[in-house]
Amino acid sequence: MEIRHFRYFLAVARQRNFTRAAEQLGIAPPTLSRQIQDMEATLGTRLFIRQQREVSLTEAGAALLIEAEATVRQFEFAQRNAQRAGRGEIGHIELGYVASAVYSGLLQKQMQAFSQAFPDVSVNVRECAMATLPSAVADGRYDIGYIRSPMTLPDGVEAVRLDSEGFVLALPQDSWLLGLKAIGCGHLQNETFILPEQINGTLHVAAQGGFAPRLGPQPGGLVAVVALVSLGQGVAVVPASMVGHVGLPGVVYRTIHQDDAALSWLSLIHRRFEKAPAVARYIQQVKQSAGAARNRPGA
């Protein structure tokens, strides 16, 4: 028997009439009658008591009714789920991010928008070291990632450019630099720089000041960087979104006055030929929101 036989059986059981059931199914009454006879022959028992104007279930038919309804429901559920998975409406996403994606608020906005549009897609979110995140996306440990660009990416991994921002200087509260009205790049030549994972801002400031930077430790995440600044281990060039979001005792943020200010930006990275529909949906949504943001007046 096939699933269609259960549908035929249920139609007759509900309508209690072959003609009405056939009309509901869109087939001829004799065809429906033969299909039910085939079921009865396969099962070796009668399912209906046939009378002149209507039919009624036998004991075997009543027993089959419960199971047939459950079978058809499960079959239709499986069909719907397969179709929804193919459309990216259900599924699972592994997402890695660097901390500054959270400080900027961008990750929260994009995840909230995606969850509202696709509530049945589960997203597992974890903070990651930026140095390893691109390779983790390339080899499938993560589906997508948020990094701070510019950054060299492995073959097969692409980036969607998102919000850009400048840099600020994180200083210990007893730094002599706080006595200056304006801190220029040249003032930093004798400082030790605590390095975040994205060092472009530090290198740009040093180049603007005309000196080779004295490099201190590179502890990893931005909170760890600022923690070392608070302990008097040096200064740090960090994304401007840190101001107001990461405030540790003993740390003061200041603007760096530059002729040509450096920028960094958040990027969504993903595999170039993504096949998982739910992941492709997320990437599509981010691309659309990024395009809309660039097209806004004044953007």
PDB file of C-alpha atoms in Angstrom:
ATOM      1  CA  MET A   1       0.000   0.000   0.000  1.00  0.00           C
ATOM      2  CA  GLU A   2       1.014   3.599  -0.596  1.00  0.00           C
ATOM      3  CA  ILE A   3       0.152   6.797   1.249  1.00  0.00           C
ATOM      4  CA  ARG A   4      -2.552   7.512  -1.337  1.00  0.00           C
ATOM      5  CA  HIS A   5      -4.423   4.401  -0.192  1.00  0.00           C
ATOM      6  CA  PHE A   6      -4.629   5.832   3.327  1.00  0.00           C
ATOM      7  CA  ARG A   7      -5.930   9.113   1.910  1.00  0.00           C
ATOM      8  CA  TYR A   8      -8.604   7.236  -0.071  1.00  0.00           C
ATOM      9  CA  PHE A   9      -9.576   5.220   2.991  1.00  0.00           C
ATOM     10  CA  LEU A  10      -9.840   8.335   5.186  1.00  0.00           C
ATOM     11  CA  ALA A  11     -11.978  10.162   2.637  1.00  0.00           C
ATOM     12  CA  VAL A  12     -14.483   7.309   2.487  1.00  0.00           C
ATOM     13  CA  ALA A  13     -14.465   6.899   6.276  1.00  0.00           C
ATOM     14  CA  ARG A  14     -15.209  10.600   6.791  1.00  0.00           C
ATOM     15  CA  GLN A  15     -17.774  11.022   4.013  1.00  0.00           C
ATOM     16  CA  ARG A  16     -19.428   7.603   4.581  1.00  0.00           C
ATOM     17  CA  ASN A  17     -20.164   7.617   0.877  1.00  0.00           C
ATOM     18  CA  PHE A  18     -18.020   6.596  -2.119  1.00  0.00           C
ATOM     19  CA  THR A  19     -19.456   9.215  -4.474  1.00  0.00           C
ATOM     20  CA  ARG A  20     -18.903  12.142  -2.123  1.00  0.00           C
ATOM     21  CA  ALA A  21     -15.427  10.870  -1.208  1.00  0.00           C
ATOM     22  CA  ALA A  22     -14.517  10.524  -4.883  1.00  0.00           C
ATOM     23  CA  GLU A  23     -15.635  14.112  -5.545  1.00  0.00           C
ATOM     24  CA  GLN A  24     -13.499  15.319  -2.655  1.00  0.00           C
ATOM     25  CA  LEU A  25     -10.476  13.430  -3.992  1.00  0.00           C
ATOM     26  CA  GLY A  26     -11.066  14.419  -7.609  1.00  0.00           C
ATOM     27  CA  ILE A  27     -11.242  10.851  -8.949  1.00  0.00           C
ATOM     28  CA  ALA A  28     -14.016   8.700 -10.397  1.00  0.00           C
ATOM     29  CA  PRO A  29     -16.141   6.640  -7.935  1.00  0.00           C
ATOM     30  CA  PRO A  30     -15.317   3.316  -9.647  1.00  0.00           C
ATOM     31  CA  THR A  31     -11.583   4.091  -9.344  1.00  0.00           C
ATOM     32  CA  LEU A  32     -11.980   4.846  -5.673  1.00  0.00           C
ATOM     33  CA  SER A  33     -13.971   1.662  -5.132  1.00  0.00           C
ATOM     34  CA  ARG A  34     -11.238  -0.421  -6.777  1.00  0.00           C
ATOM     35  CA  GLN A  35      -8.531   1.208  -4.652  1.00  0.00           C
ATOM     36  CA  ILE A  36     -10.428   0.356  -1.444  1.00  0.00           C
ATOM     37  CA  GLN A  37     -10.972  -3.205  -2.693  1.00  0.00           C
ATOM     38  CA  ASP A  38      -7.217  -3.465  -3.325  1.00  0.00           C
ATOM     39  CA  MET A  39      -6.553  -2.337   0.259  1.00  0.00           C
ATOM     40  CA  GLU A  40      -8.970  -4.899   1.626  1.00  0.00           C
ATOM     41  CA  ALA A  41      -7.374  -7.625  -0.495  1.00  0.00           C
ATOM     42  CA  THR A  42      -3.891  -6.656   0.699  1.00  0.00           C
ATOM     43  CA  LEU A  43      -4.977  -6.583   4.351  1.00  0.00           C
ATOM     44  CA  GLY A  44      -7.093  -9.738   4.033  1.00  0.00           C
ATOM     45  CA  THR A  45     -10.099  -8.146   5.732  1.00  0.00           C
ATOM     46  CA  ARG A  46     -13.011  -5.888   4.926  1.00  0.00           C
ATOM     47  CA  LEU A  47     -12.759  -2.257   6.003  1.00  0.00           C
ATOM     48  CA  PHE A  48     -16.290  -1.070   5.183  1.00  0.00           C
ATOM     49  CA  ILE A  49     -19.814  -2.406   5.441  1.00  0.00           C
ATOM     50  CA  ARG A  50     -21.389  -1.302   2.165  1.00  0.00           C
ATOM     51  CA  GLN A  51     -25.035  -0.266   2.190  1.00  0.00           C
ATOM     52  CA  GLN A  52     -27.170   1.315  -0.531  1.00  0.00           C
ATOM     53  CA  ARG A  53     -26.639   4.975   0.378  1.00  0.00           C
ATOM     54  CA  GLU A  54     -23.679   4.976   2.767  1.00  0.00           C
ATOM     55  CA  VAL A  55     -20.909   2.869   4.215  1.00  0.00           C
ATOM     56  CA  SER A  56     -19.755   2.258   7.767  1.00  0.00           C
ATOM     57  CA  LEU A  57     -16.504   1.002   9.223  1.00  0.00           C
ATOM     58  CA  THR A  58     -15.957  -2.597  10.219  1.00  0.00           C
ATOM     59  CA  GLU A  59     -14.037  -3.321  13.403  1.00  0.00           C
ATOM     60  CA  ALA A  60     -10.884  -3.662  11.313  1.00  0.00           C
ATOM     61  CA  GLY A  61     -11.665  -0.373   9.582  1.00  0.00           C
ATOM     62  CA  ALA A  62     -12.152   1.413  12.908  1.00  0.00           C
ATOM     63  CA  ALA A  63      -8.769   0.092  14.081  1.00  0.00           C
ATOM     64  CA  LEU A  64      -7.109   1.253  10.864  1.00  0.00           C
ATOM     65  CA  LEU A  65      -8.719   4.704  11.062  1.00  0.00           C
ATOM     66  CA  ILE A  66      -6.627   5.841  14.041  1.00  0.00           C
ATOM     67  CA  GLU A  67      -3.357   4.641  12.530  1.00  0.00           C
ATOM     68  CA  ALA A  68      -4.180   5.959   9.062  1.00  0.00           C
ATOM     69  CA  GLU A  69      -4.880   9.444  10.413  1.00  0.00           C
ATOM     70  CA  ALA A  70      -1.578   9.425  12.325  1.00  0.00           C
ATOM     71  CA  THR A  71       0.322   8.128   9.289  1.00  0.00           C
ATOM     72  CA  VAL A  72      -1.053  10.786   6.947  1.00  0.00           C
ATOM     73  CA  ARG A  73      -0.420  13.529   9.504  1.00  0.00           C
ATOM     74  CA  GLN A  74       3.196  12.401   9.947  1.00  0.00           C
ATOM     75  CA  PHE A  75       3.692  12.122   6.185  1.00  0.00           C
ATOM     76  CA  GLU A  76       2.343  15.633   5.612  1.00  0.00           C
ATOM     77  CA  PHE A  77       4.493  16.942   8.480  1.00  0.00           C
ATOM     78  CA  ALA A  78       7.571  15.348   6.908  1.00  0.00           C
ATOM     79  CA  GLN A  79       6.698  16.875   3.542  1.00  0.00           C
ATOM     80  CA  ARG A  80       6.236  20.343   5.016  1.00  0.00           C
ATOM     81  CA  ASN A  81       9.479  20.110   6.971  1.00  0.00           C
ATOM     82  CA  ALA A  82      11.423  19.007   3.905  1.00  0.00           C
ATOM     83  CA  GLN A  83       9.963  21.889   1.905  1.00  0.00           C
ATOM     84  CA  ARG A  84      10.668  24.386   4.685  1.00  0.00           C
ATOM     85  CA  ALA A  85      14.226  23.115   5.060  1.00  0.00           C
ATOM     86  CA  GLY A  86      14.708  23.498   1.321  1.00  0.00           C
ATOM     87  CA  ARG A  87      13.516  27.106   1.601  1.00  0.00           C
ATOM     88  CA  GLY A  88      15.809  27.779   4.556  1.00  0.00           C
ATOM     89  CA  GLU A  89      12.903  28.234   6.983  1.00  0.00           C
ATOM     90  CA  ILE A  90      14.174  25.566   9.378  1.00  0.00           C
ATOM     91  CA  GLY A  91      17.673  24.348  10.098  1.00  0.00           C
ATOM     92  CA  HIS A  92      20.711  25.140  12.224  1.00  0.00           C
ATOM     93  CA  ILE A  93      23.519  27.696  11.994  1.00  0.00           C
ATOM     94  CA  GLU A  94      26.872  27.740  13.781  1.00  0.00           C
ATOM     95  CA  LEU A  95      27.922  31.386  14.175  1.00  0.00           C
ATOM     96  CA  GLY A  96      31.238  32.665  15.496  1.00  0.00           C
ATOM     97  CA  TYR A  97      31.986  36.296  16.316  1.00  0.00           C
ATOM     98  CA  VAL A  98      34.626  38.627  17.676  1.00  0.00           C
ATOM     99  CA  ALA A  99      33.693  40.728  20.687  1.00  0.00           C
ATOM    100  CA  SER A 100      33.530  44.040  18.842  1.00  0.00           C
ATOM    101  CA  ALA A 101      30.564  42.731  16.833  1.00  0.00           C
ATOM    102  CA  VAL A 102      28.632  42.747  20.107  1.00  0.00           C
ATOM    103  CA  TYR A 103      29.981  46.086  21.335  1.00  0.00           C
ATOM    104  CA  SER A 104      28.786  47.775  18.155  1.00  0.00           C
ATOM    105  CA  GLY A 105      25.285  46.271  18.529  1.00  0.00           C
ATOM    106  CA  LEU A 106      25.360  45.038  14.940  1.00  0.00           C
ATOM    107  CA  LEU A 107      25.288  41.333  15.743  1.00  0.00           C
ATOM    108  CA  GLN A 108      22.293  41.768  18.032  1.00  0.00           C
ATOM    109  CA  LYS A 109      20.337  43.684  15.388  1.00  0.00           C
ATOM    110  CA  GLN A 110      21.028  41.180  12.626  1.00  0.00           C
ATOM    111  CA  MET A 111      20.309  38.125  14.753  1.00  0.00           C
ATOM    112  CA  GLN A 112      17.066  39.635  16.032  1.00  0.00           C
ATOM    113  CA  ALA A 113      15.914  40.431  12.504  1.00  0.00           C
ATOM    114  CA  PHE A 114      16.765  36.906  11.335  1.00  0.00           C
ATOM    115  CA  SER A 115      15.058  35.242  14.292  1.00  0.00           C
ATOM    116  CA  GLN A 116      11.888  37.245  13.660  1.00  0.00           C
ATOM    117  CA  ALA A 117      11.870  36.235   9.993  1.00  0.00           C
ATOM    118  CA  PHE A 118      12.883  32.591  10.575  1.00  0.00           C
ATOM    119  CA  PRO A 119      11.952  31.613  14.149  1.00  0.00           C
ATOM    120  CA  ASP A 120      12.452  27.885  13.503  1.00  0.00           C
ATOM    121  CA  VAL A 121      16.119  28.186  12.535  1.00  0.00           C
ATOM    122  CA  SER A 122      18.334  27.583  15.564  1.00  0.00           C
ATOM    123  CA  VAL A 123      21.534  29.641  15.794  1.00  0.00           C
ATOM    124  CA  ASN A 124      24.379  28.563  18.073  1.00  0.00           C
ATOM    125  CA  VAL A 125      26.505  31.641  18.841  1.00  0.00           C
ATOM    126  CA  ARG A 126      30.029  31.623  20.274  1.00  0.00           C
ATOM    127  CA  GLU A 127      32.777  34.196  20.700  1.00  0.00           C
ATOM    128  CA  CYS A 128      35.961  33.168  18.886  1.00  0.00           C
ATOM    129  CA  ALA A 129      39.538  34.232  18.418  1.00  0.00           C
ATOM    130  CA  MET A 130      39.647  36.281  15.229  1.00  0.00           C
ATOM    131  CA  ALA A 131      42.886  34.657  14.044  1.00  0.00           C
ATOM    132  CA  THR A 132      41.227  31.229  13.803  1.00  0.00           C
ATOM    133  CA  LEU A 133      37.672  32.162  12.802  1.00  0.00           C
ATOM    134  CA  PRO A 134      38.196  32.439   9.000  1.00  0.00           C
ATOM    135  CA  SER A 135      39.781  28.970   8.801  1.00  0.00           C
ATOM    136  CA  ALA A 136      37.018  27.592  11.031  1.00  0.00           C
ATOM    137  CA  VAL A 137      34.436  28.905   8.548  1.00  0.00           C
ATOM    138  CA  ALA A 138      36.431  27.516   5.614  1.00  0.00           C
ATOM    139  CA  ASP A 139      36.572  23.986   7.041  1.00  0.00           C
ATOM    140  CA  GLY A 140      32.951  23.952   8.235  1.00  0.00           C
ATOM    141  CA  ARG A 141      33.364  24.227  12.003  1.00  0.00           C
ATOM    142  CA  TYR A 142      31.372  27.453  11.731  1.00  0.00           C
ATOM    143  CA  ASP A 143      28.886  28.397   9.036  1.00  0.00           C
ATOM    144  CA  ILE A 144      29.373  32.155   9.287  1.00  0.00           C
ATOM    145  CA  GLY A 145      31.497  34.544  11.301  1.00  0.00           C
ATOM    146  CA  TYR A 146      31.789  38.193  12.241  1.00  0.00           C
ATOM    147  CA  ILE A 147      35.337  39.548  12.080  1.00  0.00           C
ATOM    148  CA  ARG A 148      36.997  42.946  12.060  1.00  0.00           C
ATOM    149  CA  SER A 149      38.491  43.791   8.678  1.00  0.00           C
ATOM    150  CA  PRO A 150      40.737  44.252   6.820  1.00  0.00           C
ATOM    151  CA  MET A 151      41.970  40.674   7.145  1.00  0.00           C
ATOM    152  CA  THR A 152      43.368  38.042   4.783  1.00  0.00           C
ATOM    153  CA  LEU A 153      40.834  35.256   4.177  1.00  0.00           C
ATOM    154  CA  PRO A 154      41.316  31.625   3.090  1.00  0.00           C
ATOM    155  CA  ASP A 155      40.371  30.530  -0.422  1.00  0.00           C
ATOM    156  CA  GLY A 156      36.655  29.896  -0.698  1.00  0.00           C
ATOM    157  CA  VAL A 157      35.699  32.381   2.029  1.00  0.00           C
ATOM    158  CA  GLU A 158      34.113  35.744   1.207  1.00  0.00           C
ATOM    159  CA  ALA A 159      33.361  38.821   3.305  1.00  0.00           C
ATOM    160  CA  VAL A 160      30.344  41.123   3.342  1.00  0.00           C
ATOM    161  CA  ARG A 161      31.442  44.574   4.454  1.00  0.00           C
ATOM    162  CA  LEU A 162      29.300  46.002   7.241  1.00  0.00           C
ATOM    163  CA  ASP A 163      29.574  49.018   9.574  1.00  0.00           C
ATOM    164  CA  SER A 164      32.868  50.921   9.585  1.00  0.00           C
ATOM    165  CA  GLU A 165      34.284  52.967  12.451  1.00  0.00           C
ATOM    166  CA  GLY A 166      37.419  54.746  13.549  1.00  0.00           C
ATOM    167  CA  PHE A 167      39.803  54.110  16.430  1.00  0.00           C
ATOM    168  CA  VAL A 168      40.346  55.663  19.840  1.00  0.00           C
ATOM    169  CA  LEU A 169      43.229  55.486  22.267  1.00  0.00           C
ATOM    170  CA  ALA A 170      42.835  53.575  25.539  1.00  0.00           C
ATOM    171  CA  LEU A 171      45.116  55.062  28.212  1.00  0.00           C
ATOM    172  CA  PRO A 172      45.941  54.295  31.842  1.00  0.00           C
ATOM    173  CA  GLN A 173      44.381  56.936  34.069  1.00  0.00           C
ATOM    174  CA  ASP A 174      47.819  58.206  35.182  1.00  0.00           C
ATOM    175  CA  SER A 175      49.218  58.586  31.649  1.00  0.00           C
ATOM    176  CA  TRP A 176      51.069  61.823  30.983  1.00  0.00           C
ATOM    177  CA  LEU A 177      49.189  61.999  27.643  1.00  0.00           C
ATOM    178  CA  LEU A 178      46.002  62.991  29.480  1.00  0.00           C
ATOM    179  CA  GLY A 179      47.591  66.342  30.237  1.00  0.00           C
ATOM    180  CA  LEU A 180      47.648  67.239  26.540  1.00  0.00           C
ATOM    181  CA  LYS A 181      44.799  69.200  24.985  1.00  0.00           C
ATOM    182  CA  ALA A 182      45.009  67.058  21.862  1.00  0.00           C
ATOM    183  CA  ILE A 183      46.865  63.770  21.419  1.00  0.00           C
ATOM    184  CA  GLY A 184      48.562  63.420  18.037  1.00  0.00           C
ATOM    185  CA  CYS A 185      50.208  60.346  16.570  1.00  0.00           C
ATOM    186  CA  GLY A 186      53.682  61.747  17.187  1.00  0.00           C
ATOM    187  CA  HIS A 187      53.050  61.917  20.932  1.00  0.00           C
ATOM    188  CA  LEU A 188      52.871  58.121  21.063  1.00  0.00           C
ATOM    189  CA  GLN A 189      56.314  57.233  19.777  1.00  0.00           C
ATOM    190  CA  ASN A 190      57.698  56.252  23.187  1.00  0.00           C
ATOM    191  CA  GLU A 191      54.622  54.331  24.330  1.00  0.00           C
ATOM    192  CA  THR A 192      54.256  50.552  24.551  1.00  0.00           C
ATOM    193  CA  PHE A 193      51.271  49.359  22.528  1.00  0.00           C
ATOM    194  CA  ILE A 194      49.056  46.553  23.799  1.00  0.00           C
ATOM    195  CA  LEU A 195      47.897  44.841  20.623  1.00  0.00           C
ATOM    196  CA  PRO A 196      44.347  43.789  19.844  1.00  0.00           C
ATOM    197  CA  GLU A 197      43.740  40.999  17.335  1.00  0.00           C
ATOM    198  CA  GLN A 198      43.260  43.601  14.592  1.00  0.00           C
ATOM    199  CA  ILE A 199      46.541  45.574  14.588  1.00  0.00           C
ATOM    200  CA  ASN A 200      45.888  47.794  11.548  1.00  0.00           C
ATOM    201  CA  GLY A 201      44.883  50.744  13.731  1.00  0.00           C
ATOM    202  CA  THR A 202      48.123  50.532  15.706  1.00  0.00           C
ATOM    203  CA  LEU A 203      50.266  50.318  12.564  1.00  0.00           C
ATOM    204  CA  HIS A 204      48.398  53.220  10.963  1.00  0.00           C
ATOM    205  CA  VAL A 205      48.903  55.475  13.993  1.00  0.00           C
ATOM    206  CA  ALA A 206      52.616  54.630  14.077  1.00  0.00           C
ATOM    207  CA  ALA A 207      52.957  55.333  10.358  1.00  0.00           C
ATOM    208  CA  GLN A 208      51.170  58.675  10.781  1.00  0.00           C
ATOM    209  CA  GLY A 209      53.518  59.533  13.646  1.00  0.00           C
ATOM    210  CA  GLY A 210      56.597  58.490  11.689  1.00  0.00           C
ATOM    211  CA  PHE A 211      57.885  55.887  14.166  1.00  0.00           C
ATOM    212  CA  ALA A 212      58.182  52.132  14.567  1.00  0.00           C
ATOM    213  CA  PRO A 213      55.793  51.112  17.362  1.00  0.00           C
ATOM    214  CA  ARG A 214      57.098  49.475  20.521  1.00  0.00           C
ATOM    215  CA  LEU A 215      54.949  46.357  20.644  1.00  0.00           C
ATOM    216  CA  GLY A 216      53.732  44.925  23.919  1.00  0.00           C
ATOM    217  CA  PRO A 217      51.659  41.784  24.508  1.00  0.00           C
ATOM    218  CA  GLN A 218      48.754  40.680  22.298  1.00  0.00           C
ATOM    219  CA  PRO A 219      46.407  39.106  24.851  1.00  0.00           C
ATOM    220  CA  GLY A 220      43.509  38.302  22.517  1.00  0.00           C
ATOM    221  CA  GLY A 221      40.055  39.829  22.953  1.00  0.00           C
ATOM    222  CA  LEU A 222      39.464  43.533  23.404  1.00  0.00           C
ATOM    223  CA  VAL A 223      38.486  43.236  27.054  1.00  0.00           C
ATOM    224  CA  ALA A 224      41.816  41.550  27.753  1.00  0.00           C
ATOM    225  CA  VAL A 225      43.569  44.368  25.877  1.00  0.00           C
ATOM    226  CA  VAL A 226      41.853  47.078  27.910  1.00  0.00           C
ATOM    227  CA  ALA A 227      42.494  45.125  31.106  1.00  0.00           C
ATOM    228  CA  LEU A 228      46.249  45.331  30.474  1.00  0.00           C
ATOM    229  CA  VAL A 229      45.914  49.059  29.809  1.00  0.00           C
ATOM    230  CA  SER A 230      44.144  49.433  33.166  1.00  0.00           C
ATOM    231  CA  LEU A 231      47.084  47.667  34.794  1.00  0.00           C
ATOM    232  CA  GLY A 232      49.505  50.209  33.370  1.00  0.00           C
ATOM    233  CA  GLN A 233      51.122  47.883  30.836  1.00  0.00           C
ATOM    234  CA  GLY A 234      50.788  50.284  27.914  1.00  0.00           C
ATOM    235  CA  VAL A 235      48.320  52.030  25.631  1.00  0.00           C
ATOM    236  CA  ALA A 236      46.046  50.522  22.983  1.00  0.00           C
ATOM    237  CA  VAL A 237      44.454  51.615  19.735  1.00  0.00           C
ATOM    238  CA  VAL A 238      40.962  50.103  19.822  1.00  0.00           C
ATOM    239  CA  PRO A 239      37.693  50.466  17.878  1.00  0.00           C
ATOM    240  CA  ALA A 240      35.639  53.510  18.806  1.00  0.00           C
ATOM    241  CA  SER A 241      32.674  51.314  19.739  1.00  0.00           C
ATOM    242  CA  MET A 242      34.577  50.349  22.897  1.00  0.00           C
ATOM    243  CA  VAL A 243      33.755  53.766  24.363  1.00  0.00           C
ATOM    244  CA  GLY A 244      30.642  53.455  26.489  1.00  0.00           C
ATOM    245  CA  HIS A 245      30.629  49.655  26.264  1.00  0.00           C
ATOM    246  CA  VAL A 246      33.839  48.517  27.927  1.00  0.00           C
ATOM    247  CA  GLY A 247      34.656  50.713  30.893  1.00  0.00           C
ATOM    248  CA  LEU A 248      37.243  49.325  33.281  1.00  0.00           C
ATOM    249  CA  PRO A 249      38.622  51.115  36.356  1.00  0.00           C
ATOM    250  CA  GLY A 250      41.823  52.943  35.524  1.00  0.00           C
ATOM    251  CA  VAL A 251      41.152  53.306  31.780  1.00  0.00           C
ATOM    252  CA  VAL A 252      40.439  56.548  29.899  1.00  0.00           C
ATOM    253  CA  TYR A 253      39.561  56.764  26.208  1.00  0.00           C
ATOM    254  CA  ARG A 254      40.787  59.655  24.079  1.00  0.00           C
ATOM    255  CA  THR A 255      40.508  60.721  20.446  1.00  0.00           C
ATOM    256  CA  ILE A 256      43.651  60.412  18.320  1.00  0.00           C
ATOM    257  CA  HIS A 257      44.154  63.462  16.114  1.00  0.00           C
ATOM    258  CA  GLN A 258      45.274  62.296  12.671  1.00  0.00           C
ATOM    259  CA  ASP A 259      45.550  63.817   9.217  1.00  0.00           C
ATOM    260  CA  ASP A 260      44.264  60.589   7.690  1.00  0.00           C
ATOM    261  CA  ALA A 261      42.196  58.639  10.195  1.00  0.00           C
ATOM    262  CA  ALA A 262      42.265  54.864   9.898  1.00  0.00           C
ATOM    263  CA  LEU A 263      39.056  52.877   9.662  1.00  0.00           C
ATOM    264  CA  SER A 264      38.169  49.330  10.471  1.00  0.00           C
ATOM    265  CA  TRP A 265      34.909  47.596   9.747  1.00  0.00           C
ATOM    266  CA  LEU A 266      32.969  44.556  10.736  1.00  0.00           C
ATOM    267  CA  SER A 267      32.506  41.889   8.092  1.00  0.00           C
ATOM    268  CA  LEU A 268      30.345  38.818   7.821  1.00  0.00           C
ATOM    269  CA  ILE A 269      32.429  35.971   6.412  1.00  0.00           C
ATOM    270  CA  HIS A 270      30.962  32.889   4.765  1.00  0.00           C
ATOM    271  CA  ARG A 271      31.817  30.117   2.359  1.00  0.00           C
ATOM    272  CA  ARG A 272      31.596  31.273  -1.254  1.00  0.00           C
ATOM    273  CA  PHE A 273      29.347  28.462  -2.447  1.00  0.00           C
ATOM    274  CA  GLU A 274      27.125  27.905   0.576  1.00  0.00           C
ATOM    275  CA  LYS A 275      24.672  25.020   0.057  1.00  0.00           C
ATOM    276  CA  ALA A 276      22.764  24.939   3.360  1.00  0.00           C
ATOM    277  CA  PRO A 277      19.514  26.855   2.730  1.00  0.00           C
ATOM    278  CA  ALA A 278      19.213  28.285   6.266  1.00  0.00           C
ATOM    279  CA  VAL A 279      22.782  29.617   6.160  1.00  0.00           C
ATOM    280  CA  ALA A 280      22.203  31.040   2.689  1.00  0.00           C
ATOM    281  CA  ARG A 281      19.092  32.809   4.030  1.00  0.00           C
ATOM    282  CA  TYR A 282      21.135  34.453   6.793  1.00  0.00           C
ATOM    283  CA  ILE A 283      23.802  35.596   4.336  1.00  0.00           C
ATOM    284  CA  GLN A 284      21.142  36.967   1.973  1.00  0.00           C
ATOM    285  CA  GLN A 285      19.484  38.927   4.779  1.00  0.00           C
ATOM    286  CA  VAL A 286      22.798  40.456   5.897  1.00  0.00           C
ATOM    287  CA  LYS A 287      23.665  41.449   2.322  1.00  0.00           C
ATOM    288  CA  GLN A 288      20.276  43.097   1.907  1.00  0.00           C
ATOM    289  CA  SER A 289      20.572  45.018   5.183  1.00  0.00           C
ATOM    290  CA  ALA A 290      24.125  46.089   4.336  1.00  0.00           C
ATOM    291  CA  GLY A 291      22.986  47.326   0.925  1.00  0.00           C
ATOM    292  CA  ALA A 292      20.061  49.209   2.458  1.00  0.00           C
ATOM    293  CA  ALA A 293      22.374  50.853   4.995  1.00  0.00           C
ATOM    294  CA  ARG A 294      24.751  52.048   2.256  1.00  0.00           C
ATOM    295  CA  ASN A 295      21.860  53.455   0.248  1.00  0.00           C
ATOM    296  CA  ARG A 296      20.426  55.510   3.109  1.00  0.00           C
ATOM    297  CA  PRO A 297      20.799  59.289   2.702  1.00  0.00           C
ATOM    298  CA  GLY A 298      23.971  60.480   4.360  1.00  0.00           C
ATOM    299  CA  ALA A 299      25.428  56.965   4.584  1.00  0.00           C
TER     300      ALA A 299
END
